[in-house]
Structures are given as C-alpha cells and as structure tokens.
Amino acid sequence: MISVDLALLLRGAGLRWHPASGDRFAVIQPDMAGEVFTISEMTIEAHHYPTGTILGFNGTTEWALDSVAQEDAVWLPREDQMRELLGGTFRSLARSTDGTYQVLVERPGHPEQVFTADSAEEAYADALLSLVTAAVERVG
C-alpha cells in the first residue's frame, strides 16, 4: 500500500478520486493517523450530492465517526488501479535482483521512463505522479 504522503502528492498533482466499493482511503486527521478504511456497501458507502461526496460509516460502533467529507480523506489507490490509470503508457513491471521494483512507462513522443521503488505500489505511484503532473502541465 502506498503511503499517505505519496497519496497526498498524487491528489495535489491533480489525481481525482471517484469513490467506489473496494477503494481504500485514510482520513486526514492527526488522531486517525495510520487508520486505513475500505469502502464497502456494508460498512462505508460513498454518498454523492451536488455539493460533494460524503463517505458514510454505516452501523459502525467502533468509531466515533458517522461520516467524513471526501476532501477530508485521501485515496490510497491499489496496484491494479494505478496500473489501469497508467493506461497505454504502462509497459512493464519488473523486480530487480536487489529487491526493488521498476515500472517502465512510455508517453507518446517521449523516451521510456523507469520508476524504481522498494515496492511495486510505490513504483506505480511514482510513475502515475509523473504522468498526472505532465498531463496537468500540458493542459495548464
């Protein structure tokens, strides 16, 4: 799983989250550091309103938390979600003999790029951060 700090960098770069069942997230509050939640119709549902999305905690007596606004949470995308977001730029994932992981991406008109990290998730996140940043710069 990627770190909250890396997830915040992705969000800050422009990665948008549309909460769905199975998504993992963290609540950005000091007293909730280290807590990871998963959206599930049984316990946590995304309620979409014109004013924004609220993540509702259904029947959870363990937490003193009924709901949280989406902007107060940060998405912790899974490996498969990040690979999907990389789309056609994704070329490969490899594990090196030193135990690190490399994600190879190729954007149209640009040379291949390799992103290396201690976990596959972090390598995917670094590649995605680069892709989102480049897309926002191109549009901006």
Short mmCIF file of C-alpha atoms in Angstrom, two decimals:
data_model
loop_
_atom_site.label_atom_id
_atom_site.label_comp_id
_atom_site.label_asym_id
_atom_site.label_seq_id
_atom_site.Cartn_x
_atom_site.Cartn_y
_atom_site.Cartn_z
CA MET A 1 0.00 0.00 0.00
CA ILE A 2 1.28 3.49 -0.81
CA SER A 3 1.94 5.96 1.98
CA VAL A 4 -0.48 8.73 2.86
CA ASP A 5 2.26 11.24 1.94
CA LEU A 6 2.56 9.77 -1.57
CA ALA A 7 -1.24 9.68 -1.89
CA LEU A 8 -1.36 13.36 -0.93
CA LEU A 9 1.23 14.15 -3.61
CA LEU A 10 -0.93 12.34 -6.19
CA ARG A 11 -4.00 14.28 -5.09
CA GLY A 12 -2.07 17.56 -5.10
CA ALA A 13 -0.83 16.85 -8.62
CA GLY A 14 -4.41 16.51 -9.83
CA LEU A 15 -5.37 12.84 -9.49
CA ARG A 16 -9.13 12.74 -8.97
CA TRP A 17 -10.91 10.13 -6.87
CA HIS A 18 -14.40 8.89 -7.60
CA PRO A 19 -15.08 6.71 -4.53
CA ALA A 20 -16.20 3.18 -5.33
CA SER A 21 -16.61 -0.08 -3.46
CA GLY A 22 -13.23 -1.60 -2.65
CA ASP A 23 -11.36 1.72 -2.56
CA ARG A 24 -9.02 2.27 0.38
CA PHE A 25 -8.61 5.66 2.00
CA ALA A 26 -7.24 7.43 5.04
CA VAL A 27 -8.85 10.28 6.95
CA ILE A 28 -6.59 13.33 7.18
CA GLN A 29 -6.72 13.98 10.92
CA PRO A 30 -3.83 13.60 13.35
CA ASP A 31 -5.81 11.34 15.69
CA MET A 32 -6.59 8.98 12.78
CA ALA A 33 -3.01 8.57 11.53
CA GLY A 34 -2.33 5.01 10.45
CA GLU A 35 -6.01 4.09 10.08
CA VAL A 36 -6.98 2.76 6.65
CA PHE A 37 -10.60 2.30 5.64
CA THR A 38 -12.17 0.43 2.73
CA ILE A 39 -15.38 1.48 1.01
CA SER A 40 -17.95 -1.31 1.17
CA GLU A 41 -21.72 -1.11 0.89
CA MET A 42 -21.86 -2.99 4.20
CA THR A 43 -19.85 -0.51 6.26
CA ILE A 44 -18.68 2.57 4.34
CA GLU A 45 -20.64 3.99 1.43
CA ALA A 46 -19.95 6.93 -0.85
CA HIS A 47 -22.99 9.25 -0.90
CA HIS A 48 -22.85 11.61 -3.88
CA TYR A 49 -24.54 15.02 -3.54
CA PRO A 50 -24.42 18.15 -5.73
CA THR A 51 -22.28 19.78 -3.03
CA GLY A 52 -19.76 16.92 -2.85
CA THR A 53 -19.25 13.34 -1.81
CA ILE A 54 -19.67 12.18 1.77
CA LEU A 55 -18.25 8.87 2.96
CA GLY A 56 -20.83 7.46 5.36
CA PHE A 57 -19.91 4.94 8.05
CA ASN A 58 -22.93 2.63 8.30
CA GLY A 59 -23.58 0.99 11.64
CA THR A 60 -20.01 1.20 12.85
CA THR A 61 -19.94 1.45 16.59
CA GLU A 62 -16.17 1.00 16.72
CA TRP A 63 -15.52 4.55 15.57
CA ALA A 64 -16.93 7.81 16.81
CA LEU A 65 -17.37 8.76 13.17
CA ASP A 66 -20.63 8.94 11.24
CA SER A 67 -19.32 10.41 8.02
CA VAL A 68 -16.43 12.32 6.53
CA ALA A 69 -16.31 14.69 3.57
CA GLN A 70 -14.32 13.37 0.62
CA GLU A 71 -11.94 16.34 0.80
CA ASP A 72 -11.02 15.24 4.35
CA ALA A 73 -9.96 11.82 3.09
CA VAL A 74 -7.20 10.73 0.76
CA TRP A 75 -7.47 7.82 -1.66
CA LEU A 76 -4.88 5.06 -1.34
CA PRO A 77 -5.11 3.51 -4.81
CA ARG A 78 -4.32 -0.17 -5.17
CA GLU A 79 -1.69 -1.54 -7.55
CA ASP A 80 -4.31 -2.62 -10.11
CA GLN A 81 -5.99 0.80 -10.01
CA MET A 82 -2.72 2.62 -10.63
CA ARG A 83 -1.81 0.25 -13.47
CA GLU A 84 -5.22 0.97 -15.03
CA LEU A 85 -4.70 4.72 -14.63
CA LEU A 86 -1.34 4.48 -16.38
CA GLY A 87 -3.28 3.10 -19.34
CA GLY A 88 -1.41 2.72 -22.60
CA THR A 89 1.74 4.33 -21.18
CA PHE A 90 2.42 1.27 -18.99
CA ARG A 91 4.96 -1.12 -20.48
CA SER A 92 6.15 -3.39 -17.67
CA LEU A 93 6.74 -4.09 -14.01
CA ALA A 94 9.95 -5.89 -13.04
CA ARG A 95 11.65 -6.89 -9.82
CA SER A 96 15.38 -6.39 -9.63
CA THR A 97 17.86 -8.76 -8.02
CA ASP A 98 18.30 -6.15 -5.26
CA GLY A 99 14.60 -6.47 -4.40
CA THR A 100 13.46 -3.14 -5.82
CA TYR A 101 10.69 -2.78 -8.38
CA GLN A 102 10.80 -0.92 -11.67
CA VAL A 103 7.80 0.37 -13.60
CA LEU A 104 8.51 1.21 -17.23
CA VAL A 105 6.24 3.74 -18.94
CA GLU A 106 6.33 5.38 -22.34
CA ARG A 107 4.35 8.50 -23.16
CA PRO A 108 3.76 9.26 -26.84
CA GLY A 109 6.60 11.37 -28.20
CA HIS A 110 8.77 10.89 -25.11
CA PRO A 111 11.52 8.40 -24.25
CA GLU A 112 10.75 5.49 -21.94
CA GLN A 113 10.96 6.27 -18.23
CA VAL A 114 11.72 3.86 -15.39
CA PHE A 115 10.47 4.44 -11.85
CA THR A 116 12.21 2.44 -9.12
CA ALA A 117 10.95 1.91 -5.57
CA ASP A 118 11.03 -0.57 -2.71
CA SER A 119 7.52 -1.82 -3.51
CA ALA A 120 5.56 -2.30 -6.70
CA GLU A 121 2.85 0.03 -5.38
CA GLU A 122 5.34 2.83 -4.78
CA ALA A 123 6.88 2.38 -8.23
CA TYR A 124 3.41 2.54 -9.82
CA ALA A 125 2.57 5.63 -7.74
CA ASP A 126 5.78 7.40 -8.77
CA ALA A 127 5.04 6.66 -12.44
CA LEU A 128 1.46 7.84 -12.04
CA LEU A 129 2.59 11.02 -10.28
CA SER A 130 4.87 11.79 -13.22
CA LEU A 131 2.09 11.10 -15.73
CA VAL A 132 -0.52 13.22 -13.90
CA THR A 133 1.95 16.08 -13.40
CA ALA A 134 2.86 16.05 -17.11
CA ALA A 135 -0.81 15.98 -18.13
CA VAL A 136 -1.71 18.91 -15.87
CA GLU A 137 1.28 20.92 -17.12
CA ARG A 138 0.28 20.23 -20.73
CA VAL A 139 -3.30 21.40 -20.11
CA GLY A 140 -2.39 24.26 -17.77
#
